[in-house]
Amino acid sequence: MKNQISQNVPRANLQLKQNVPKLSTRQIQDKTIQSSAKKFNEIVAVNERNIWSDLHAFPRGETTLGNYPHWDNHPACALLKKDIENGQADLMQPEMLHRTRDEYKAFPLHVFRGHIYQEKRRKREEPGWVIKRNKTAQKMHDDEVNAMKADWD
């Protein structure tokens, strides 16, 4: 009986090995990537839950540590954007602009001045980056076309 079992075991293993489909290298890579992506998504979900629970447990205060309101949701933020778009901010010094609206006075002058410069810089530099990006892309395209042309010649 022992001999029969020992003789049958190698055949059984051989039959199992023959039934297993052989995966290509690409399929193995795909499975590895899929499992890694699944693990990564699980980690991201846990981190996101932790962040939201922390935000809920520790909400942002009414004022900053400097004891003035948060800029991003204050009416002065939208008003300053309008003043910069209208060009009013270019016509006067930050101190004078600070005195023009009561909403601006909720912030100390040094903080308000920083927001003026930040908004002007955002308005000025955003189009510049677009132009630079387009010029760089055009140069890369031209180089690629010239290389292809040289290959054809």
Short mmCIF file of N, CA, C and O in Angstrom, two decimals, residues 23 26 83 104:
data_model
loop_
_atom_site.label_atom_id
_atom_site.label_comp_id
_atom_site.label_asym_id
_atom_site.label_seq_id
_atom_site.Cartn_x
_atom_site.Cartn_y
_atom_site.Cartn_z
N LEU A 23 2.43 31.46 -17.36
CA LEU A 23 2.20 32.89 -17.56
C LEU A 23 3.40 33.52 -18.24
O LEU A 23 4.55 33.18 -17.95
N ARG A 26 4.94 39.34 -19.23
CA ARG A 26 4.03 40.49 -19.23
C ARG A 26 2.85 40.23 -18.29
O ARG A 26 2.43 41.13 -17.55
N ASP A 83 -10.15 94.16 -7.28
CA ASP A 83 -9.36 95.39 -7.34
C ASP A 83 -8.11 95.22 -8.21
O ASP A 83 -7.72 96.14 -8.93
N TYR A 104 -10.73 94.96 4.23
CA TYR A 104 -9.27 94.89 4.23
C TYR A 104 -8.71 95.18 5.62
O TYR A 104 -7.66 94.67 5.99
#
